[in-house]
PDB file of C-alpha atoms and ligand atoms in Angstrom:
ATOM      1  CA  MET A  12     -35.005 -38.177-154.208  1.00  0.00           C
ATOM      2  CA  ILE A  13     -37.471 -39.649-151.727  1.00  0.00           C
ATOM      3  CA  ILE A  14     -36.316 -40.732-148.260  1.00  0.00           C
ATOM      4  CA  LEU A  15     -37.965 -43.788-146.685  1.00  0.00           C
ATOM      5  CA  LEU A  16     -37.772 -43.623-142.896  1.00  0.00           C
ATOM      6  CA  GLY A  17     -38.999 -46.060-140.292  1.00  0.00           C
ATOM      7  CA  ALA A  18     -38.116 -48.634-137.676  1.00  0.00           C
ATOM      8  CA  PRO A  19     -36.545 -51.965-138.656  1.00  0.00           C
ATOM      9  CA  GLY A  20     -39.232 -54.123-140.257  1.00  0.00           C
ATOM     10  CA  ALA A  21     -41.676 -51.251-140.788  1.00  0.00           C
ATOM     11  CA  GLY A  22     -41.957 -52.137-144.499  1.00  0.00           C
ATOM     12  CA  LYS A  23     -39.616 -49.634-146.185  1.00  0.00           C
ATOM     13  CA  GLY A  24     -37.974 -52.199-148.460  1.00  0.00           C
ATOM     14  CA  THR A  25     -41.261 -53.908-149.358  1.00  0.00           C
ATOM     15  CA  GLN A  26     -42.846 -50.618-150.417  1.00  0.00           C
ATOM     16  CA  ALA A  27     -39.721 -49.454-152.248  1.00  0.00           C
ATOM     17  CA  ASP A  28     -39.770 -52.675-154.300  1.00  0.00           C
ATOM     18  CA  LEU A  29     -43.390 -52.030-155.333  1.00  0.00           C
ATOM     19  CA  LEU A  30     -42.487 -48.538-156.585  1.00  0.00           C
ATOM     20  CA  VAL A  31     -39.477 -49.942-158.427  1.00  0.00           C
ATOM     21  CA  ASP A  32     -41.520 -52.672-160.120  1.00  0.00           C
ATOM     22  CA  LYS A  33     -44.473 -50.471-161.112  1.00  0.00           C
ATOM     23  CA  PHE A  34     -43.071 -46.986-161.622  1.00  0.00           C
ATOM     24  CA  GLY A  35     -39.401 -47.327-162.497  1.00  0.00           C
ATOM     25  CA  TYR A  36     -37.957 -45.900-159.303  1.00  0.00           C
ATOM     26  CA  VAL A  37     -34.475 -46.981-158.198  1.00  0.00           C
ATOM     27  CA  LYS A  38     -34.148 -48.369-154.676  1.00  0.00           C
ATOM     28  CA  LEU A  39     -30.919 -47.428-152.907  1.00  0.00           C
ATOM     29  CA  SER A  40     -30.815 -49.505-149.767  1.00  0.00           C
ATOM     30  CA  ILE A  41     -27.745 -48.924-147.617  1.00  0.00           C
ATOM     31  CA  GLY A  42     -28.415 -52.195-145.777  1.00  0.00           C
ATOM     32  CA  ASP A  43     -28.504 -54.133-149.082  1.00  0.00           C
ATOM     33  CA  ALA A  44     -25.304 -52.386-150.239  1.00  0.00           C
ATOM     34  CA  LEU A  45     -23.533 -53.354-146.990  1.00  0.00           C
ATOM     35  CA  ARG A  46     -24.743 -56.951-147.226  1.00  0.00           C
ATOM     36  CA  ARG A  47     -23.447 -57.110-150.837  1.00  0.00           C
ATOM     37  CA  GLN A  48     -20.004 -55.970-149.624  1.00  0.00           C
ATOM     38  CA  ILE A  49     -20.081 -58.583-146.835  1.00  0.00           C
ATOM     39  CA  LYS A  50     -20.974 -61.307-149.341  1.00  0.00           C
ATOM     40  CA  LEU A  51     -18.155 -60.197-151.654  1.00  0.00           C
ATOM     41  CA  GLY A  52     -15.684 -60.281-148.754  1.00  0.00           C
ATOM     42  CA  SER A  53     -14.403 -56.777-149.659  1.00  0.00           C
ATOM     43  CA  GLU A  54     -12.422 -54.587-147.231  1.00  0.00           C
ATOM     44  CA  VAL A  55     -15.569 -52.579-146.459  1.00  0.00           C
ATOM     45  CA  GLY A  56     -17.518 -55.822-146.056  1.00  0.00           C
ATOM     46  CA  LYS A  57     -15.007 -57.174-143.510  1.00  0.00           C
ATOM     47  CA  GLU A  58     -15.039 -53.869-141.599  1.00  0.00           C
ATOM     48  CA  VAL A  59     -18.831 -53.700-141.264  1.00  0.00           C
ATOM     49  CA  GLU A  60     -19.835 -57.366-140.943  1.00  0.00           C
ATOM     50  CA  ALA A  61     -19.889 -57.645-137.148  1.00  0.00           C
ATOM     51  CA  LEU A  62     -21.833 -54.382-136.732  1.00  0.00           C
ATOM     52  CA  VAL A  63     -24.444 -55.182-139.402  1.00  0.00           C
ATOM     53  CA  ASN A  64     -24.969 -58.704-138.087  1.00  0.00           C
ATOM     54  CA  THR A  65     -25.517 -57.469-134.531  1.00  0.00           C
ATOM     55  CA  GLY A  66     -27.793 -54.577-135.510  1.00  0.00           C
ATOM     56  CA  LYS A  67     -25.547 -51.667-134.532  1.00  0.00           C
ATOM     57  CA  LEU A  68     -24.911 -48.669-136.783  1.00  0.00           C
ATOM     58  CA  VAL A  69     -21.832 -48.551-138.994  1.00  0.00           C
ATOM     59  CA  ASP A  70     -19.722 -45.359-138.646  1.00  0.00           C
ATOM     60  CA  ASP A  71     -20.892 -42.304-140.596  1.00  0.00           C
ATOM     61  CA  ASP A  72     -17.745 -41.938-142.778  1.00  0.00           C
ATOM     62  CA  THR A  73     -17.949 -45.492-144.111  1.00  0.00           C
ATOM     63  CA  ILE A  74     -21.673 -45.116-144.731  1.00  0.00           C
ATOM     64  CA  LEU A  75     -21.144 -41.820-146.586  1.00  0.00           C
ATOM     65  CA  LYS A  76     -18.661 -43.505-148.954  1.00  0.00           C
ATOM     66  CA  VAL A  77     -21.156 -46.309-149.615  1.00  0.00           C
ATOM     67  CA  LEU A  78     -23.958 -43.776-150.146  1.00  0.00           C
ATOM     68  CA  LYS A  79     -21.962 -41.652-152.596  1.00  0.00           C
ATOM     69  CA  ALA A  80     -20.957 -44.716-154.622  1.00  0.00           C
ATOM     70  CA  GLU A  81     -24.598 -45.809-154.837  1.00  0.00           C
ATOM     71  CA  LEU A  82     -25.939 -42.329-155.676  1.00  0.00           C
ATOM     72  CA  SER A  83     -23.391 -41.541-158.372  1.00  0.00           C
ATOM     73  CA  ALA A  84     -24.737 -44.220-160.686  1.00  0.00           C
ATOM     74  CA  ASN A  85     -28.381 -43.078-160.597  1.00  0.00           C
ATOM     75  CA  ASP A  86     -30.866 -40.430-161.709  1.00  0.00           C
ATOM     76  CA  PRO A  87     -31.509 -38.484-158.461  1.00  0.00           C
ATOM     77  CA  SER A  88     -35.135 -37.735-159.379  1.00  0.00           C
ATOM     78  CA  LYS A  89     -35.917 -41.476-159.338  1.00  0.00           C
ATOM     79  CA  VAL A  90     -34.029 -42.474-156.188  1.00  0.00           C
ATOM     80  CA  LEU A  91     -35.788 -44.021-153.169  1.00  0.00           C
ATOM     81  CA  LEU A  92     -33.321 -43.818-150.312  1.00  0.00           C
ATOM     82  CA  ASP A  93     -33.923 -46.689-147.880  1.00  0.00           C
ATOM     83  CA  GLY A  94     -31.855 -46.713-144.691  1.00  0.00           C
ATOM     84  CA  TYR A  95     -30.258 -43.257-144.757  1.00  0.00           C
ATOM     85  CA  PRO A  96     -30.179 -41.016-142.768  1.00  0.00           C
ATOM     86  CA  ARG A  97     -30.254 -42.906-139.454  1.00  0.00           C
ATOM     87  CA  ASN A  98     -28.871 -40.254-137.140  1.00  0.00           C
ATOM     88  CA  ILE A  99     -28.828 -36.457-137.017  1.00  0.00           C
ATOM     89  CA  ASN A 100     -25.266 -36.219-138.328  1.00  0.00           C
ATOM     90  CA  GLN A 101     -26.261 -38.222-141.440  1.00  0.00           C
ATOM     91  CA  ALA A 102     -29.350 -36.008-141.901  1.00  0.00           C
ATOM     92  CA  THR A 103     -27.310 -32.802-141.867  1.00  0.00           C
ATOM     93  CA  THR A 104     -24.723 -34.376-144.200  1.00  0.00           C
ATOM     94  CA  LEU A 105     -27.502 -35.195-146.655  1.00  0.00           C
ATOM     95  CA  ALA A 106     -28.982 -31.687-146.312  1.00  0.00           C
ATOM     96  CA  ALA A 107     -25.651 -30.314-147.551  1.00  0.00           C
ATOM     97  CA  MET A 108     -25.939 -32.488-150.691  1.00  0.00           C
ATOM     98  CA  THR A 109     -29.360 -31.271-151.855  1.00  0.00           C
ATOM     99  CA  GLN A 110     -27.984 -29.230-154.739  1.00  0.00           C
ATOM    100  CA  ASP A 111     -26.955 -32.469-156.466  1.00  0.00           C
ATOM    101  CA  TYR A 112     -29.701 -34.593-154.925  1.00  0.00           C
ATOM    102  CA  PRO A 113     -32.817 -32.451-154.403  1.00  0.00           C
ATOM    103  CA  LEU A 114     -35.136 -33.860-151.757  1.00  0.00           C
ATOM    104  CA  GLU A 115     -38.719 -34.344-152.948  1.00  0.00           C
ATOM    105  CA  MET A 116     -40.234 -35.855-149.808  1.00  0.00           C
ATOM    106  CA  VAL A 117     -39.706 -37.952-146.692  1.00  0.00           C
ATOM    107  CA  ILE A 118     -42.058 -40.872-146.143  1.00  0.00           C
ATOM    108  CA  HIS A 119     -42.211 -42.139-142.563  1.00  0.00           C
ATOM    109  CA  PHE A 120     -43.503 -45.704-142.130  1.00  0.00           C
ATOM    110  CA  ASP A 121     -44.949 -45.473-138.645  1.00  0.00           C
ATOM    111  CA  LEU A 122     -45.362 -48.838-136.897  1.00  0.00           C
ATOM    112  CA  ASP A 123     -45.761 -49.742-133.255  1.00  0.00           C
ATOM    113  CA  THR A 124     -42.801 -51.712-131.919  1.00  0.00           C
ATOM    114  CA  SER A 125     -45.136 -54.499-130.706  1.00  0.00           C
ATOM    115  CA  GLU A 126     -45.645 -55.603-134.345  1.00  0.00           C
ATOM    116  CA  ILE A 127     -42.021 -55.483-135.330  1.00  0.00           C
ATOM    117  CA  VAL A 128     -40.671 -58.712-133.813  1.00  0.00           C
ATOM    118  CA  ASP A 129     -43.249 -60.833-135.724  1.00  0.00           C
ATOM    119  CA  ARG A 130     -42.538 -59.053-138.978  1.00  0.00           C
ATOM    120  CA  ILE A 131     -38.785 -59.397-138.721  1.00  0.00           C
ATOM    121  CA  THR A 132     -38.500 -62.946-137.420  1.00  0.00           C
ATOM    122  CA  GLY A 133     -40.860 -64.156-140.202  1.00  0.00           C
ATOM    123  CA  ARG A 134     -38.997 -62.309-142.942  1.00  0.00           C
ATOM    124  CA  ARG A 135     -37.229 -64.215-145.713  1.00  0.00           C
ATOM    125  CA  SER A 136     -34.850 -62.134-147.837  1.00  0.00           C
ATOM    126  CA  CYS A 137     -33.288 -62.512-151.251  1.00  0.00           C
ATOM    127  CA  GLY A 138     -29.493 -62.309-151.071  1.00  0.00           C
ATOM    128  CA  ASN A 139     -29.395 -61.519-154.789  1.00  0.00           C
ATOM    129  CA  CYS A 140     -31.875 -58.660-155.399  1.00  0.00           C
ATOM    130  CA  GLY A 141     -32.700 -57.645-151.801  1.00  0.00           C
ATOM    131  CA  ALA A 142     -36.462 -58.329-152.061  1.00  0.00           C
ATOM    132  CA  SER A 143     -38.123 -59.361-148.824  1.00  0.00           C
ATOM    133  CA  PHE A 144     -41.066 -61.626-148.095  1.00  0.00           C
ATOM    134  CA  HIS A 145     -42.813 -62.895-144.983  1.00  0.00           C
ATOM    135  CA  VAL A 146     -43.736 -66.496-144.249  1.00  0.00           C
ATOM    136  CA  LYS A 147     -47.234 -65.424-143.126  1.00  0.00           C
ATOM    137  CA  PHE A 148     -47.987 -61.834-144.196  1.00  0.00           C
ATOM    138  CA  ASN A 149     -46.336 -61.708-147.630  1.00  0.00           C
ATOM    139  CA  PRO A 150     -45.342 -65.227-148.742  1.00  0.00           C
ATOM    140  CA  PRO A 151     -43.455 -65.796-152.007  1.00  0.00           C
ATOM    141  CA  LYS A 152     -45.339 -67.732-154.724  1.00  0.00           C
ATOM    142  CA  LYS A 153     -42.907 -70.665-154.310  1.00  0.00           C
ATOM    143  CA  THR A 154     -41.572 -71.452-150.826  1.00  0.00           C
ATOM    144  CA  ASP A 155     -38.141 -69.890-150.268  1.00  0.00           C
ATOM    145  CA  ILE A 156     -37.797 -68.700-153.912  1.00  0.00           C
ATOM    146  CA  CYS A 157     -37.705 -64.984-154.741  1.00  0.00           C
ATOM    147  CA  ASP A 158     -40.659 -63.854-156.921  1.00  0.00           C
ATOM    148  CA  ARG A 159     -38.560 -61.113-158.501  1.00  0.00           C
ATOM    149  CA  CYS A 160     -35.338 -62.875-159.537  1.00  0.00           C
ATOM    150  CA  GLY A 161     -35.809 -66.604-158.803  1.00  0.00           C
ATOM    151  CA  SER A 162     -32.915 -66.839-156.306  1.00  0.00           C
ATOM    152  CA  GLY A 163     -33.158 -68.637-152.968  1.00  0.00           C
ATOM    153  CA  LEU A 164     -34.543 -66.861-149.894  1.00  0.00           C
ATOM    154  CA  SER A 165     -32.991 -67.016-146.443  1.00  0.00           C
ATOM    155  CA  GLN A 166     -33.180 -65.427-143.017  1.00  0.00           C
ATOM    156  CA  ARG A 167     -30.866 -62.454-142.389  1.00  0.00           C
ATOM    157  CA  ALA A 168     -28.270 -62.857-139.606  1.00  0.00           C
ATOM    158  CA  ASP A 169     -29.739 -59.810-137.815  1.00  0.00           C
ATOM    159  CA  ASP A 170     -33.344 -61.042-137.992  1.00  0.00           C
ATOM    160  CA  THR A 171     -33.409 -62.932-134.684  1.00  0.00           C
ATOM    161  CA  GLU A 172     -35.496 -61.777-131.717  1.00  0.00           C
ATOM    162  CA  GLU A 173     -32.333 -60.925-129.761  1.00  0.00           C
ATOM    163  CA  LYS A 174     -30.907 -58.727-132.575  1.00  0.00           C
ATOM    164  CA  VAL A 175     -34.274 -57.045-133.181  1.00  0.00           C
ATOM    165  CA  LYS A 176     -34.163 -55.733-129.608  1.00  0.00           C
ATOM    166  CA  ILE A 177     -30.737 -54.202-130.259  1.00  0.00           C
ATOM    167  CA  ARG A 178     -31.936 -52.686-133.568  1.00  0.00           C
ATOM    168  CA  LEU A 179     -35.023 -51.200-131.947  1.00  0.00           C
ATOM    169  CA  GLY A 180     -32.862 -49.651-129.224  1.00  0.00           C
ATOM    170  CA  VAL A 181     -30.645 -48.066-131.881  1.00  0.00           C
ATOM    171  CA  TYR A 182     -33.739 -46.804-133.713  1.00  0.00           C
ATOM    172  CA  GLU A 183     -35.245 -45.234-130.566  1.00  0.00           C
ATOM    173  CA  GLU A 184     -32.019 -43.548-129.571  1.00  0.00           C
ATOM    174  CA  GLN A 185     -30.545 -42.440-132.903  1.00  0.00           C
ATOM    175  CA  THR A 186     -33.132 -42.539-135.715  1.00  0.00           C
ATOM    176  CA  LYS A 187     -36.277 -41.240-133.976  1.00  0.00           C
ATOM    177  CA  PRO A 188     -34.691 -37.771-133.669  1.00  0.00           C
ATOM    178  CA  VAL A 189     -34.296 -37.869-137.479  1.00  0.00           C
ATOM    179  CA  VAL A 190     -38.068 -38.374-137.808  1.00  0.00           C
ATOM    180  CA  GLU A 191     -38.572 -35.270-135.656  1.00  0.00           C
ATOM    181  CA  TYR A 192     -35.962 -33.371-137.717  1.00  0.00           C
ATOM    182  CA  TYR A 193     -37.961 -33.981-140.918  1.00  0.00           C
ATOM    183  CA  ARG A 194     -41.382 -33.636-139.278  1.00  0.00           C
ATOM    184  CA  LYS A 195     -40.574 -29.953-138.714  1.00  0.00           C
ATOM    185  CA  GLN A 196     -39.926 -29.527-142.444  1.00  0.00           C
ATOM    186  CA  GLY A 197     -42.635 -29.359-145.128  1.00  0.00           C
ATOM    187  CA  LEU A 198     -41.644 -32.529-146.981  1.00  0.00           C
ATOM    188  CA  TYR A 199     -42.722 -35.008-144.290  1.00  0.00           C
ATOM    189  CA  HIS A 200     -45.500 -37.602-144.902  1.00  0.00           C
ATOM    190  CA  ARG A 201     -46.604 -40.109-142.266  1.00  0.00           C
ATOM    191  CA  ILE A 202     -47.879 -43.506-143.402  1.00  0.00           C
ATOM    192  CA  ASP A 203     -49.761 -45.912-141.150  1.00  0.00           C
ATOM    193  CA  ALA A 204     -47.522 -48.942-141.683  1.00  0.00           C
ATOM    194  CA  SER A 205     -49.690 -51.286-139.573  1.00  0.00           C
ATOM    195  CA  GLN A 206     -52.040 -51.963-142.497  1.00  0.00           C
ATOM    196  CA  PRO A 207     -51.590 -54.841-144.998  1.00  0.00           C
ATOM    197  CA  VAL A 208     -48.985 -54.410-147.759  1.00  0.00           C
ATOM    198  CA  ASP A 209     -51.461 -53.351-150.495  1.00  0.00           C
ATOM    199  CA  GLN A 210     -53.122 -50.742-148.266  1.00  0.00           C
ATOM    200  CA  VAL A 211     -49.787 -49.289-147.233  1.00  0.00           C
ATOM    201  CA  HIS A 212     -48.928 -49.191-150.942  1.00  0.00           C
ATOM    202  CA  TRP A 213     -52.070 -47.111-151.638  1.00  0.00           C
ATOM    203  CA  GLN A 214     -51.085 -44.644-148.938  1.00  0.00           C
ATOM    204  CA  VAL A 215     -47.624 -44.352-150.502  1.00  0.00           C
ATOM    205  CA  LEU A 216     -49.101 -43.775-153.965  1.00  0.00           C
ATOM    206  CA  SER A 217     -51.284 -41.010-152.642  1.00  0.00           C
ATOM    207  CA  ALA A 218     -48.321 -39.370-150.862  1.00  0.00           C
ATOM    208  CA  VAL A 219     -46.185 -39.565-153.999  1.00  0.00           C
ATOM    209  CA  ASP A 220     -49.210 -38.553-156.120  1.00  0.00           C
ATOM    210  CA  LEU A 221     -48.992 -41.430-158.626  1.00  0.00           C
TER     211      LEU A 221
HETATM  212  P1  LIG B 324     -31.327 -52.348-143.187  1.00  0.00           P
HETATM  213  O1  LIG B 324     -31.134 -53.450-144.103  1.00  0.00           O
HETATM  214  O2  LIG B 324     -31.679 -51.010-143.706  1.00  0.00           O
HETATM  215  O3  LIG B 324     -32.363 -52.817-142.082  1.00  0.00           O
HETATM  216  P2  LIG B 324     -33.553 -52.027-141.309  1.00  0.00           P
HETATM  217  O4  LIG B 324     -33.614 -50.576-141.365  1.00  0.00           O
HETATM  218  O5  LIG B 324     -33.426 -52.586-139.950  1.00  0.00           O
HETATM  219  O6  LIG B 324     -34.770 -52.318-142.083  1.00  0.00           O
HETATM  220  P3  LIG B 324     -35.300 -53.670-142.515  1.00  0.00           P
HETATM  221  O7  LIG B 324     -34.676 -54.072-143.814  1.00  0.00           O
HETATM  222  O8  LIG B 324     -35.147 -54.666-141.382  1.00  0.00           O
HETATM  223  O9  LIG B 324     -36.850 -53.388-142.604  1.00  0.00           O
HETATM  224  P4  LIG B 324     -37.812 -52.785-143.720  1.00  0.00           P
HETATM  225  O10 LIG B 324     -38.463 -51.571-143.143  1.00  0.00           O
HETATM  226  O11 LIG B 324     -37.152 -52.647-145.047  1.00  0.00           O
HETATM  227  O12 LIG B 324     -38.900 -53.936-143.730  1.00  0.00           O
HETATM  228  P5  LIG B 324     -39.354 -54.949-144.874  1.00  0.00           P
HETATM  229  O13 LIG B 324     -40.010 -54.216-145.981  1.00  0.00           O
HETATM  230  O14 LIG B 324     -38.255 -55.900-145.222  1.00  0.00           O
HETATM  231  O15 LIG B 324     -30.006 -52.140-142.292  1.00  0.00           O
HETATM  232  C1  LIG B 324     -29.313 -53.247-141.765  1.00  0.00           C
HETATM  233  C2  LIG B 324     -28.080 -52.789-141.007  1.00  0.00           C
HETATM  234  O16 LIG B 324     -27.170 -52.081-141.884  1.00  0.00           O
HETATM  235  C3  LIG B 324     -28.302 -51.812-139.841  1.00  0.00           C
HETATM  236  O17 LIG B 324     -28.719 -52.472-138.665  1.00  0.00           O
HETATM  237  C4  LIG B 324     -26.894 -51.201-139.718  1.00  0.00           C
HETATM  238  O18 LIG B 324     -25.997 -52.091-139.114  1.00  0.00           O
HETATM  239  C5  LIG B 324     -26.479 -51.031-141.174  1.00  0.00           C
HETATM  240  N1  LIG B 324     -26.911 -49.739-141.742  1.00  0.00           N
HETATM  241  C6  LIG B 324     -27.836 -49.548-142.735  1.00  0.00           C
HETATM  242  N2  LIG B 324     -27.976 -48.230-142.996  1.00  0.00           N
HETATM  243  C7  LIG B 324     -27.121 -47.580-142.157  1.00  0.00           C
HETATM  244  C8  LIG B 324     -26.831 -46.205-141.925  1.00  0.00           C
HETATM  245  N3  LIG B 324     -27.440 -45.233-142.622  1.00  0.00           N
HETATM  246  N4  LIG B 324     -25.928 -45.890-140.976  1.00  0.00           N
HETATM  247  C9  LIG B 324     -25.285 -46.847-140.269  1.00  0.00           C
HETATM  248  N5  LIG B 324     -25.520 -48.175-140.428  1.00  0.00           N
HETATM  249  C10 LIG B 324     -26.431 -48.539-141.360  1.00  0.00           C
HETATM  250  O19 LIG B 324     -40.502 -55.720-144.061  1.00  0.00           O
HETATM  251  C11 LIG B 324     -40.206 -56.539-142.939  1.00  0.00           C
HETATM  252  C12 LIG B 324     -41.055 -57.821-142.977  1.00  0.00           C
HETATM  253  O20 LIG B 324     -42.428 -57.482-142.817  1.00  0.00           O
HETATM  254  C13 LIG B 324     -40.953 -58.575-144.298  1.00  0.00           C
HETATM  255  O21 LIG B 324     -41.018 -59.937-144.008  1.00  0.00           O
HETATM  256  C14 LIG B 324     -42.200 -58.126-145.093  1.00  0.00           C
HETATM  257  O22 LIG B 324     -42.637 -59.119-146.007  1.00  0.00           O
HETATM  258  C15 LIG B 324     -43.196 -57.885-143.987  1.00  0.00           C
HETATM  259  N6  LIG B 324     -44.103 -56.770-144.275  1.00  0.00           N
HETATM  260  C16 LIG B 324     -43.806 -55.614-144.936  1.00  0.00           C
HETATM  261  N7  LIG B 324     -44.871 -54.808-144.973  1.00  0.00           N
HETATM  262  C17 LIG B 324     -45.877 -55.472-144.311  1.00  0.00           C
HETATM  263  C18 LIG B 324     -47.235 -55.149-144.010  1.00  0.00           C
HETATM  264  N8  LIG B 324     -47.750 -53.987-144.384  1.00  0.00           N
HETATM  265  N9  LIG B 324     -47.967 -56.042-143.315  1.00  0.00           N
HETATM  266  C19 LIG B 324     -47.420 -57.245-142.910  1.00  0.00           C
HETATM  267  N10 LIG B 324     -46.136 -57.607-143.176  1.00  0.00           N
HETATM  268  C20 LIG B 324     -45.374 -56.720-143.867  1.00  0.00           C
END
């Protein structure tokens, strides 16, 4: 299992999709899983909707249930975990699961917060497969149509400037300590996420040794 860490909009999902398309990895995005539940109108979806749409973290117990359901269906050696852990409690919970899900590496997409608002407010996401594009930096081949599955693209409810500020605050306070937690361990790789998509992809390939 490879953990993808980074601030909102740092490019975790974009890079995970490239590894999925080219090398047969499986992307497990907790954010995508939560948005699927919201779209379905399930009990979990109703519980988490307000938090996800305002950019605040969902409680750890609910997230652990979602994570376990997602992990159980997949080959752990091929899993790219996008969006977990986001606080120290989640990191220690995951550490206790390494017998079943051995951790290969942690890739940290390091991006200055000044670039994040532009990336997020210009993002267009696929509600069907979770792929993300950017109106300027990574446009789809056809306007507002997903290159991967052909569904329509739209703007996420939490992708407004106001919500980005909340999400960045949550990242600074709760997720940055997770970066430090892994930095002290041998499996940590930093990626300069400020470069264009293809150059970030090359850095990822060299970290993963593909
Ligand atoms: P989630 O969906 O995980 O959102 P996030 O972490 O905020 O990450 P993003 O999806 O916004 O960013 P990304 O890094 O994937 O960027 P992307 O590749 O799309 O979580 C949503 C919510 O769910 C949370 O706020 C919380 O409520 C809840 N949640 C999830 N996990 C949880 C957990 N563990 N515990 C509790 N709650 C949880 O790129 C962004 C844009 O930039 C795109 O438009 C893209 O095309 C563009 N771009 C990408 N790379 C580049 C590049 N190199 N150059 C230029 N543009 C680029």
